[in-house]
Short mmCIF file of C-alpha atoms in Angstrom, two decimals:
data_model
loop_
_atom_site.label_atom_id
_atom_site.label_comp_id
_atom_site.label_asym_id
_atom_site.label_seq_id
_atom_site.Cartn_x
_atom_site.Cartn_y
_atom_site.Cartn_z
CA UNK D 1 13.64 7.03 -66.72
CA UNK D 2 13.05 3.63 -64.91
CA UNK D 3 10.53 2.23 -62.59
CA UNK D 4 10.81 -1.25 -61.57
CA UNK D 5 8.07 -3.15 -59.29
CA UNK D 6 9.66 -6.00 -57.56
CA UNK D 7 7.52 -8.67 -55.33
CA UNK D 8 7.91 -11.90 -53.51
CA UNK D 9 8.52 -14.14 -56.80
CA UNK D 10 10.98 -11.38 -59.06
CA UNK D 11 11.64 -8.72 -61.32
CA UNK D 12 8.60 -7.64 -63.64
CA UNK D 13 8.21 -4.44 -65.59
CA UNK D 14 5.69 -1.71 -64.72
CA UNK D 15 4.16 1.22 -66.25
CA UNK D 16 6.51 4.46 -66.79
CA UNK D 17 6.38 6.67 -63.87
CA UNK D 18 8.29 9.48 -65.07
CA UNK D 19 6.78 13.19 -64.53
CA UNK D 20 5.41 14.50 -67.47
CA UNK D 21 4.86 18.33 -67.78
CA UNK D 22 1.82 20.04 -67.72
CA UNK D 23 0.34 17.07 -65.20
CA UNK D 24 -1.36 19.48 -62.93
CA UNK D 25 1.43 19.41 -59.49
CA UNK D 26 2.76 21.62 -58.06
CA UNK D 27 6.59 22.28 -57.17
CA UNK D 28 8.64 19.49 -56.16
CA UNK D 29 9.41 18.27 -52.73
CA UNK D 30 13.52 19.50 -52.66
CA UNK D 31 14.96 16.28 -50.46
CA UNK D 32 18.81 17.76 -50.62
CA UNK D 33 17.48 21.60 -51.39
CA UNK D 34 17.67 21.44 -55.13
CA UNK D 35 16.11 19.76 -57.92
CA UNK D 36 18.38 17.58 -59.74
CA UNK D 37 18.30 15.59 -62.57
CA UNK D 38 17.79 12.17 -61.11
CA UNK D 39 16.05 10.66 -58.46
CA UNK D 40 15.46 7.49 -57.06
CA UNK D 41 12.56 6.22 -54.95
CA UNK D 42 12.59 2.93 -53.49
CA UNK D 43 9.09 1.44 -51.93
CA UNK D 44 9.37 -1.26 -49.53
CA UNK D 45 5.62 -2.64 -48.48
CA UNK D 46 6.39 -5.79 -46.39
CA UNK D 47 4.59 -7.86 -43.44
CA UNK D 48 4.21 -11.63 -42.41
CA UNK D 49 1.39 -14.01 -44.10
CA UNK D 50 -0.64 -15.24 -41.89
CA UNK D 51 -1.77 -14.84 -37.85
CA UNK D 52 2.04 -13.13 -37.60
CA UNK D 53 0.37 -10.46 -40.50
CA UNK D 54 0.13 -6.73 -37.78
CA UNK D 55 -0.36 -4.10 -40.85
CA UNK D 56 -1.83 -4.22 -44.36
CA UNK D 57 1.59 -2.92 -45.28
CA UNK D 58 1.09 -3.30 -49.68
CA UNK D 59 -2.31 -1.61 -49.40
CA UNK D 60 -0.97 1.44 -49.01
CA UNK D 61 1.06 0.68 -52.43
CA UNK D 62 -1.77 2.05 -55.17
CA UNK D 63 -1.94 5.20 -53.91
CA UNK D 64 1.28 5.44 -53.94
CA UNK D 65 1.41 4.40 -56.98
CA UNK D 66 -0.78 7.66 -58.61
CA UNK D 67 1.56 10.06 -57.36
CA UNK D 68 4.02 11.55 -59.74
CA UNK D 69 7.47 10.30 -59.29
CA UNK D 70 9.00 13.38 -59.28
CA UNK D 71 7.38 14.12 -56.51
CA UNK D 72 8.11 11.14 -54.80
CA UNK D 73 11.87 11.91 -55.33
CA UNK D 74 11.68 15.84 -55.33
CA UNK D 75 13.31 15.48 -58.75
CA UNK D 76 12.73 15.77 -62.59
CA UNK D 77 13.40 12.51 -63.47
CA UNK D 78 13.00 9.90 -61.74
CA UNK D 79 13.51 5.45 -60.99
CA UNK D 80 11.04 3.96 -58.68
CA UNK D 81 11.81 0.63 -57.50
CA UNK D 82 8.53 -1.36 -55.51
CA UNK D 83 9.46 -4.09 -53.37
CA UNK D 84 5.96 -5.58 -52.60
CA UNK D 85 5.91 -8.28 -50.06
CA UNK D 86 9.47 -9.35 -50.29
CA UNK D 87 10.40 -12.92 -48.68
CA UNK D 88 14.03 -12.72 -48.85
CA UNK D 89 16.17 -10.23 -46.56
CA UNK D 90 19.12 -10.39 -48.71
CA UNK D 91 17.21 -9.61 -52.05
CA UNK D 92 15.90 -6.46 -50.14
CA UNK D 93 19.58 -5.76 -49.20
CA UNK D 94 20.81 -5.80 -52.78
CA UNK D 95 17.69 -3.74 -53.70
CA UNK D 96 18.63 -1.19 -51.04
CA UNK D 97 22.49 -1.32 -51.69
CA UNK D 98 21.64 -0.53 -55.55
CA UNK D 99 19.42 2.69 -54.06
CA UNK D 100 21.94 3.70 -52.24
CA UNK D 101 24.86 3.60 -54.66
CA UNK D 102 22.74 5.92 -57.22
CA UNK D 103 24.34 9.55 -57.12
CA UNK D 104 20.89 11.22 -56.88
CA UNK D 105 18.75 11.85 -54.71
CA UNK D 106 17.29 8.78 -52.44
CA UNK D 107 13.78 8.62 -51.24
CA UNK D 108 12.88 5.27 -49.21
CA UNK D 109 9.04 4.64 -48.15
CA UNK D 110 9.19 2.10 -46.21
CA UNK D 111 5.66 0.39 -44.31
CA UNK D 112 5.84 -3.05 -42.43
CA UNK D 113 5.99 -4.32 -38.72
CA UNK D 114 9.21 -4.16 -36.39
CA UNK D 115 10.31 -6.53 -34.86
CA UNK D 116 13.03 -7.60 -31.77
CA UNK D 117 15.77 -10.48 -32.23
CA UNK D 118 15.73 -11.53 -28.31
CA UNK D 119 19.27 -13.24 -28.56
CA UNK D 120 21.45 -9.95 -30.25
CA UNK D 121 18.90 -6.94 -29.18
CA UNK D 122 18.53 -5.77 -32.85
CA UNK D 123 15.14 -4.25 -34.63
CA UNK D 124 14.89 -6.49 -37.69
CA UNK D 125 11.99 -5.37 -40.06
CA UNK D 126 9.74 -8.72 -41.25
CA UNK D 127 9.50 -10.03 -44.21
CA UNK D 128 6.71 -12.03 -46.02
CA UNK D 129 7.91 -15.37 -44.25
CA UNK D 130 8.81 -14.48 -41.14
CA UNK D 131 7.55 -16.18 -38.06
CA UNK D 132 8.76 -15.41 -34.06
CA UNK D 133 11.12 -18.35 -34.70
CA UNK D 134 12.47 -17.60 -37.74
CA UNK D 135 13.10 -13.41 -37.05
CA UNK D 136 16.76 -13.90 -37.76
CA UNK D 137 17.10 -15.58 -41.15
CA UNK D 138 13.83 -14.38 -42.57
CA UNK D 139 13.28 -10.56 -41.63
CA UNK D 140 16.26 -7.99 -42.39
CA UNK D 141 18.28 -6.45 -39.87
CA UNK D 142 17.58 -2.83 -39.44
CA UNK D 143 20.88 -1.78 -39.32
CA UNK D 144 21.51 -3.49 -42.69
CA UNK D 145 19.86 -0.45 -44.10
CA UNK D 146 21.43 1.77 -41.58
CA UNK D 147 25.16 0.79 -43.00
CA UNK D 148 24.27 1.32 -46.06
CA UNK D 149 23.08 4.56 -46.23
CA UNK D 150 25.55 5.88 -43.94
CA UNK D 151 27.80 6.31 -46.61
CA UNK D 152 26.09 8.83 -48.64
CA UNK D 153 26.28 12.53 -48.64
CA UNK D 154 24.67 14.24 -46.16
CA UNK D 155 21.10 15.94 -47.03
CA UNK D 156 20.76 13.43 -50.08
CA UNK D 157 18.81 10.85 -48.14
CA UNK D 158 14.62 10.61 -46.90
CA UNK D 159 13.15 7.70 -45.52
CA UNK D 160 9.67 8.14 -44.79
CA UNK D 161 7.76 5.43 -42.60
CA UNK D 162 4.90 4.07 -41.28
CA UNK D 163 4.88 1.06 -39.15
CA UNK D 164 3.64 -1.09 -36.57
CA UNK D 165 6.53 -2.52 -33.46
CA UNK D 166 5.66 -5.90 -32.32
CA UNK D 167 5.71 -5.24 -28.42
CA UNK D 168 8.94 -6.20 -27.43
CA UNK D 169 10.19 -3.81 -30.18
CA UNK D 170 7.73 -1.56 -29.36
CA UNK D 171 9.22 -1.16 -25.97
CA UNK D 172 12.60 -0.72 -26.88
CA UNK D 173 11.80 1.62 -29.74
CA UNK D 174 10.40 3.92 -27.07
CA UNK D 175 13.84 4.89 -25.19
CA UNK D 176 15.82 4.05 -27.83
CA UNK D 177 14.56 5.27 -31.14
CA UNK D 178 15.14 3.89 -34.96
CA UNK D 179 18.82 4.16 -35.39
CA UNK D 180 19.70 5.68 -38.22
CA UNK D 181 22.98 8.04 -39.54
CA UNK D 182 23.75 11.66 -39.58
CA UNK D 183 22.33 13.61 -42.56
CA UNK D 184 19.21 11.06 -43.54
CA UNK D 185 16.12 13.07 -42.99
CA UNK D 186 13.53 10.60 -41.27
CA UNK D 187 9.63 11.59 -40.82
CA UNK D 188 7.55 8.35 -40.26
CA UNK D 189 5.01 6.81 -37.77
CA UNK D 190 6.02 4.01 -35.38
CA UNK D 191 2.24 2.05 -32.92
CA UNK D 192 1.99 -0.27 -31.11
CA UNK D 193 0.32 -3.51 -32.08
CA UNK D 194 -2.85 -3.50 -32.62
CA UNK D 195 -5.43 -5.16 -30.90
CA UNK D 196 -5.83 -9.05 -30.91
CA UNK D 197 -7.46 -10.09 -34.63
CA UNK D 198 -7.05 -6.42 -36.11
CA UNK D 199 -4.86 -5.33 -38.75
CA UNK D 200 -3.38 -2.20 -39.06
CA UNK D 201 -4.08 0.35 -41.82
CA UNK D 202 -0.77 2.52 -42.66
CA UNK D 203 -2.67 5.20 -42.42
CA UNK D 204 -0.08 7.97 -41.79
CA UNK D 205 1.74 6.97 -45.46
CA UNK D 206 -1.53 7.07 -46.94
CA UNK D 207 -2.85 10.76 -45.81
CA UNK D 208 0.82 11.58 -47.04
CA UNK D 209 0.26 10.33 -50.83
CA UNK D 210 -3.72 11.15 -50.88
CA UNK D 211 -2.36 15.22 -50.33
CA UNK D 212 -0.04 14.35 -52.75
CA UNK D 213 -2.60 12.99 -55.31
CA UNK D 214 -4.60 16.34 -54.96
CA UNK D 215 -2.22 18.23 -56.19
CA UNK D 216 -0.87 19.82 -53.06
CA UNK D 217 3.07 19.97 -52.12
CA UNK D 218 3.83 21.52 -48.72
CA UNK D 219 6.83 21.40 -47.43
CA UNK D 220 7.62 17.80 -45.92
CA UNK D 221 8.03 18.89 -42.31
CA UNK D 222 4.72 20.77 -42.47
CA UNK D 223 3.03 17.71 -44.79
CA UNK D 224 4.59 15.46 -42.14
CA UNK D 225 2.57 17.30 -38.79
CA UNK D 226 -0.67 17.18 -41.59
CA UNK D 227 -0.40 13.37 -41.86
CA UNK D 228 0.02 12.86 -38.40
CA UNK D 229 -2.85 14.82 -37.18
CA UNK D 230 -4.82 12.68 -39.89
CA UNK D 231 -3.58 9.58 -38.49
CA UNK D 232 -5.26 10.09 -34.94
CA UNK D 233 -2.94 7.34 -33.15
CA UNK D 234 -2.73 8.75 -29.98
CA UNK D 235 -0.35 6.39 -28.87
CA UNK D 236 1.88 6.95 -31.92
CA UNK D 237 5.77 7.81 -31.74
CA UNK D 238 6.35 10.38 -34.68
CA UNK D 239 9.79 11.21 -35.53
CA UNK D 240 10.36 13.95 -37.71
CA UNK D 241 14.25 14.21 -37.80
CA UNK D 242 15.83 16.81 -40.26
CA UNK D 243 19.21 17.01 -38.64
CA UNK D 244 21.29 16.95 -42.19
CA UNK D 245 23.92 19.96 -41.91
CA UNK D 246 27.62 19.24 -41.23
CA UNK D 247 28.16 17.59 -37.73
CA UNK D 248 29.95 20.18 -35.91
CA UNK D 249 32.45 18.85 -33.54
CA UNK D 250 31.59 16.89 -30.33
CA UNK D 251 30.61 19.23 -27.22
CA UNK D 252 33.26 18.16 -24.60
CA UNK D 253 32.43 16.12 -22.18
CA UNK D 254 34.04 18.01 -19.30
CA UNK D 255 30.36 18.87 -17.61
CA UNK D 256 29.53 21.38 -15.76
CA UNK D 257 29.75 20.21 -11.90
CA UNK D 258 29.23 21.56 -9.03
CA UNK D 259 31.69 20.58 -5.90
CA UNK D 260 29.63 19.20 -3.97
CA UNK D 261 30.05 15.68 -2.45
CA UNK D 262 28.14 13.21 -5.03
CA UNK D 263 25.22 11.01 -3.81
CA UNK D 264 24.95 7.64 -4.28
CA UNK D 265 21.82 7.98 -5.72
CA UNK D 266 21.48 10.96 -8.20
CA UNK D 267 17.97 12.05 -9.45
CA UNK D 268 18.87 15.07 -11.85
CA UNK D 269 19.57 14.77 -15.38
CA UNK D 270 22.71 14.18 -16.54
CA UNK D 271 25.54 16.25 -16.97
CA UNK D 272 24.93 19.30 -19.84
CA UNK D 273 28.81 19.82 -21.70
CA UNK D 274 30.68 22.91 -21.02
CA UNK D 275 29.84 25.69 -23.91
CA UNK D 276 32.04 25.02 -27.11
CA UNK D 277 31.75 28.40 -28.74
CA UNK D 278 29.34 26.94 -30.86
CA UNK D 279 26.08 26.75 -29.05
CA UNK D 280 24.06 27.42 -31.83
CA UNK D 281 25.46 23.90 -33.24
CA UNK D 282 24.97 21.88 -29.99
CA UNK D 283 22.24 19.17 -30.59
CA UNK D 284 21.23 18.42 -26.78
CA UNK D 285 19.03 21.54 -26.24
CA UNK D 286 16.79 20.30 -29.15
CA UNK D 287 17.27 16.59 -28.24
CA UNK D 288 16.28 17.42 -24.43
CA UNK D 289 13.62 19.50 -25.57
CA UNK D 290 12.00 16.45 -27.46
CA UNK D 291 11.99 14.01 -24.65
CA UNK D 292 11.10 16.20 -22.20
CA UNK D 293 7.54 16.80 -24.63
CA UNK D 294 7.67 13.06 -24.59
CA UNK D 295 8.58 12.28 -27.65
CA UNK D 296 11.31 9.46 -26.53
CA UNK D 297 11.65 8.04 -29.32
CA UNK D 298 12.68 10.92 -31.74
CA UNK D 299 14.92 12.02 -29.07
CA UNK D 300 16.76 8.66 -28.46
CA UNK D 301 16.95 8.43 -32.75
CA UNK D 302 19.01 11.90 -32.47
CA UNK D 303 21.33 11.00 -29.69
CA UNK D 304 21.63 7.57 -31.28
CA UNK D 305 22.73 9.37 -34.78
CA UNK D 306 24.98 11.43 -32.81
CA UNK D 307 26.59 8.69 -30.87
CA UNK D 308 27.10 6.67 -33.89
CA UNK D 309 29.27 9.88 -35.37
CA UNK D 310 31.52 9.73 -32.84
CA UNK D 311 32.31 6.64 -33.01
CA UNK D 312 32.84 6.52 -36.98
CA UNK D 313 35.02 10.15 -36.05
CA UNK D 314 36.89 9.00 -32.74
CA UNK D 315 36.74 5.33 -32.09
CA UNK D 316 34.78 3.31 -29.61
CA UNK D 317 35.50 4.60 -26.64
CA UNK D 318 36.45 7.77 -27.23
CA UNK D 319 35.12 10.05 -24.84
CA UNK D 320 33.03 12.00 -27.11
CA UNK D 321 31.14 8.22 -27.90
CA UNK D 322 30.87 8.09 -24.19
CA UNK D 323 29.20 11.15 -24.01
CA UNK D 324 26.45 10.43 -25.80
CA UNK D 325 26.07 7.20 -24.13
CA UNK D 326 25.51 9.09 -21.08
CA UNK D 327 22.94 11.13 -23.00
CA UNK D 328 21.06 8.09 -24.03
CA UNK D 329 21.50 6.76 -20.64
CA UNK D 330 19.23 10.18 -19.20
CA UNK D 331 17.37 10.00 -22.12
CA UNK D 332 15.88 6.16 -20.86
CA UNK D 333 15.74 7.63 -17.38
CA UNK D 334 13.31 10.21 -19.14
CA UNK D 335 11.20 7.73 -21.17
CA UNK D 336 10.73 5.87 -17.59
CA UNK D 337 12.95 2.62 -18.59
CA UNK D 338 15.55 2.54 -15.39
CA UNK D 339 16.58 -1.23 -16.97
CA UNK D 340 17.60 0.16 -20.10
CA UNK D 341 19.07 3.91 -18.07
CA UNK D 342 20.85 2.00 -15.85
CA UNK D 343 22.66 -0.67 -18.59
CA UNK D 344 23.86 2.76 -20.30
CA UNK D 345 25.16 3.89 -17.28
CA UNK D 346 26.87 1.26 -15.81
CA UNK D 347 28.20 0.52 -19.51
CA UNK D 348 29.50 4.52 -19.48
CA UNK D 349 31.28 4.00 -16.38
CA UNK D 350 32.77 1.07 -18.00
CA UNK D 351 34.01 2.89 -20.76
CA UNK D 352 35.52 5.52 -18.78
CA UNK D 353 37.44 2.79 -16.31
CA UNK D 354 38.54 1.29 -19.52
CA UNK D 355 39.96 4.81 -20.52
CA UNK D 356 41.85 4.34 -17.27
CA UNK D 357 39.96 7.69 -15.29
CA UNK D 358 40.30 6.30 -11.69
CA UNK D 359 37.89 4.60 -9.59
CA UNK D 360 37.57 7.82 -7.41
CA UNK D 361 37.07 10.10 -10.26
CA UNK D 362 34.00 12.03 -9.61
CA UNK D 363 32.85 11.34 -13.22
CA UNK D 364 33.13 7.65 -13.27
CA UNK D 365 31.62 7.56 -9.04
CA UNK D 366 28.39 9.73 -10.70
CA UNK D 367 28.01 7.07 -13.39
CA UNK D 368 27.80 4.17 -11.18
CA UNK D 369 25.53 6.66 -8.54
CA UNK D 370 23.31 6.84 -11.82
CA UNK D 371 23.37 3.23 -12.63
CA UNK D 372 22.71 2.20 -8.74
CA UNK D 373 20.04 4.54 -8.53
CA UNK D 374 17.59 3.46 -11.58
CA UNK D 375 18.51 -0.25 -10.54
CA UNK D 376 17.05 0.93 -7.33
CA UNK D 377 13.85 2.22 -9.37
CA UNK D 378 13.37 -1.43 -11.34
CA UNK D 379 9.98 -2.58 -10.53
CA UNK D 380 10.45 -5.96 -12.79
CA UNK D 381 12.24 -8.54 -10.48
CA UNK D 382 13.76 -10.58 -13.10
CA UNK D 383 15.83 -7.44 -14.53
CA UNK D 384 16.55 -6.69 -11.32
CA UNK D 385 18.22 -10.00 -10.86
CA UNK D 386 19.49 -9.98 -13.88
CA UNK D 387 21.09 -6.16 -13.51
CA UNK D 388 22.19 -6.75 -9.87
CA UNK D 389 25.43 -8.79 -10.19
CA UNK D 390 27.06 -6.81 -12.80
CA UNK D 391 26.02 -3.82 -10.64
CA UNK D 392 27.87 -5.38 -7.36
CA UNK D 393 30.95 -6.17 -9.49
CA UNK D 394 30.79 -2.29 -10.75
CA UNK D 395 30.51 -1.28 -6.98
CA UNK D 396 33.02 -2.92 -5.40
CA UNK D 397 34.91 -1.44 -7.88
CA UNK D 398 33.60 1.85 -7.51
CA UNK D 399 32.05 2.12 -4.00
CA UNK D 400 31.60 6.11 -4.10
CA UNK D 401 32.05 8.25 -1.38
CA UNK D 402 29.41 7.24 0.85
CA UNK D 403 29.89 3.63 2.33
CA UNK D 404 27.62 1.41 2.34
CA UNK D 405 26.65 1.15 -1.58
CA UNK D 406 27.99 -2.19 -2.05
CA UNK D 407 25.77 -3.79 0.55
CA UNK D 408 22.51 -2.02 -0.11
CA UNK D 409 23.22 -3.79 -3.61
CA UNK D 410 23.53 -7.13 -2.46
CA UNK D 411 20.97 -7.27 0.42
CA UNK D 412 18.23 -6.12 -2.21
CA UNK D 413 20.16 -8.69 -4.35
CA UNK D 414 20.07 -11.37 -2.31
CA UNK D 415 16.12 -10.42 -1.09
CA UNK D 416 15.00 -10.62 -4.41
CA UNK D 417 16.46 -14.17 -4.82
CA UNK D 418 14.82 -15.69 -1.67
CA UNK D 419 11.93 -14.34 -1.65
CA UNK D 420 8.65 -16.33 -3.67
CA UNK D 421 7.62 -14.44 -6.83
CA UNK D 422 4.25 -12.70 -5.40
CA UNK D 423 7.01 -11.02 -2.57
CA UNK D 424 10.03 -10.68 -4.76
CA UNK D 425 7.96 -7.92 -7.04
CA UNK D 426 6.13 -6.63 -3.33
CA UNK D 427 10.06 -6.13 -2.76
CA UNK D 428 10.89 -4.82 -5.93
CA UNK D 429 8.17 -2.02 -5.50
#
């Protein structure tokens, strides 16, 4: 049995965390349903030094620290690797890739600050030297650790986290969730920053280990809604994803319409798929269910999973991938970002002309209703202007079946670009 601590500087042996019998704790937490005879934890405590510093991510580390292994890994034996205040993104990556290869099961605690890369879109988690300028060489890419843990078996895989978004990344987490694959079990705490010249505490990870310490092993579902009552972030986004049986195949996309004449301007949700045969498998009922309690961001996580198996299983786009796209793209309507609702739709629409449906197919005209109408709800004149000539080139294309879509585009188009910044946003209101 192995533990290794790993900081900034390298490698350094620690003190044996293996489980010994007769320690006082209770059963083990089963992360894949059984207790096997390996498991490996890996603890990543990581934030910026200096003014860039938003959590006290490696204080949370000690108490950590004083709970069994076993536990940590819901098995007998057990590695535990600590990666405290790494500085280099690609010695985390080989540190994660080693997890993930292990045949056991994988536990990953992971506490730090998100960040946005402006240029690609992509949540990067920072590192120990990262600054706003240096995001891309010096933080690591989220979906680093998203590829590679998508290739492990299903219900074999727990990340638990607790961090702090920076507020760009805080506002795309919100309608879009923490991307991660089918079959990882995710429970975790995501604030906002704090306010100016505080730090935060990860407080959620900590309640987690202190019931831990005391001897006490619920369930992690029911330890996870324990922790997050203890946290008191009202603000918080808590995802608590367990979604780690067999995918069962893609609802079709053939919605339920009625045949009535579209509007150009749609304000119900998007289309529900036609019933399968296997209901009890479908994933939107729960995923609706979630965002329509406001939790966006565990919602958009789930449909993000989801869309991510289709691709892997049909192809980009496929129309099961385009599906879900639509589903994110009501799912952002939802969470109140048209921007974001109406890039998904007009990018769904895409996907479907590229799949050669017609211009005048009444799937394709509801897409680009969808997309005109939250481009219609943008209060921010820059993403307006920004969203409006893609939007006109998507119109003329597909001008629905009420004229006069194209130029309502363009006029507001065209008003928001004369028009002094104080009236521009009066305008876009």
């Amino acid at each position: 049995m192995t533990d290794e601590r790993v900081g900034a500087i390298g490698l350094e042996p620690a003190t044996d965390y293996a489980h010994k019998p007769g320690s006082g704790y209770g059963a083990l937490v089963m992360i894949n349903g059984e207790d096997t005879a390996s498991g490996t934890a890996l603890l990543i405590a990581a934030a910026p030094a200096g003014k860039g510093c938003l959590i006290d991510a490696t204080s949370v580390l000690p108490t950590l620290a004083a709970v069994p292994p076993s536990i940590l890994t819901g098995t007998t034996a057990a590695t535990i690797v600590e990666l405290a205040d790494p500085a280099d993104p690609q010695t985390v990556l080989t540190r994660i890739r080693a997890a993930a290869a292990a045949p056991g099961p994988l536990s990953l605690y992971i506490t730090g600050q998100l960040h946005l890369d402006h240029k690609q879109r992509l949540i990067h988690l920072a590192l120990a030297r990262t600054t706003p300028t240096t995001l891309r060489y010096t933080a690591l890419p989220w979906h680093w650790l998203a590829s590679e843990l998508k290739l492990r078996r299903p219900g074999t895989t727990t990340i638990v986290t607790d961090m702090v978004a920076a507020p760009d990344a805080w506002h795309q987490l919100r309608t879009e969730g923490l991307v991660l694959g089918h079959g990882i079990r995710v429970y975790g705490r995501i604030t906002p920053p704090p306010p100016r010249r505080r730090i935060a505490e990860p407080a959620y990870l900590k309640a987690l280990a202190t019931t831990w310490r005391s001897g006490i092993n619920p369930p992690l579902a029911q330890l996870h809604e324990q922790a997050a009552a203890q946290a008191g972030s009202a603000d918080a986004l808590f995802l608590a994803i367990d979604n780690t049986a067999a995918p069962a195949p893609a609802a079709s996309v053939q919605a339920n319409r009625s045949h009535q004449e579209p509007a150009p301007v749609p304000t119900g949700p998007a289309p529900v798929p036609e019933n399968t045969g296997a209901a009890e498998d479908d994933p939107l009922p729960a995923i609706f269910a979630a965002a329509h309690a406001g939790r966006h961001s565990e919602a958009a996580s789930l449909a993000a999973m989801w869309e991510g198996w289709a691709l892997r299983t049909y192809g980009a786009g496929s129309a099961q991938a385009t599906h879900w796209l639509e589903v994110r793209a009501d799912l952002a309507r939802l969470a109140d970002d048209p921007a974001r609702s109406c890039e998904l739709w007009m990018a769904a629409a895409e996907a479907r002309l590229a799949r050669q449906q017609p211009p005048d197919d009444p799937v394709v005209e509801d897409a680009v209703d969808r997309a005109h109408h939250q481009w219609q709800e943008l209060r921010d004149p820059q993403r307006a202007r920004e969203l409006g000539p893609p939007l006109v080139s998507l119109r003329r294309h597909v001008p629905g079946r009420r004229s006069g879509a194209v130029e309502a585009v363009q006029r507001r188009l065209e008003l928001l670009h004369t028009l002094p910044p104080v009236e521009a946003r009066r305008a876009a209101s």
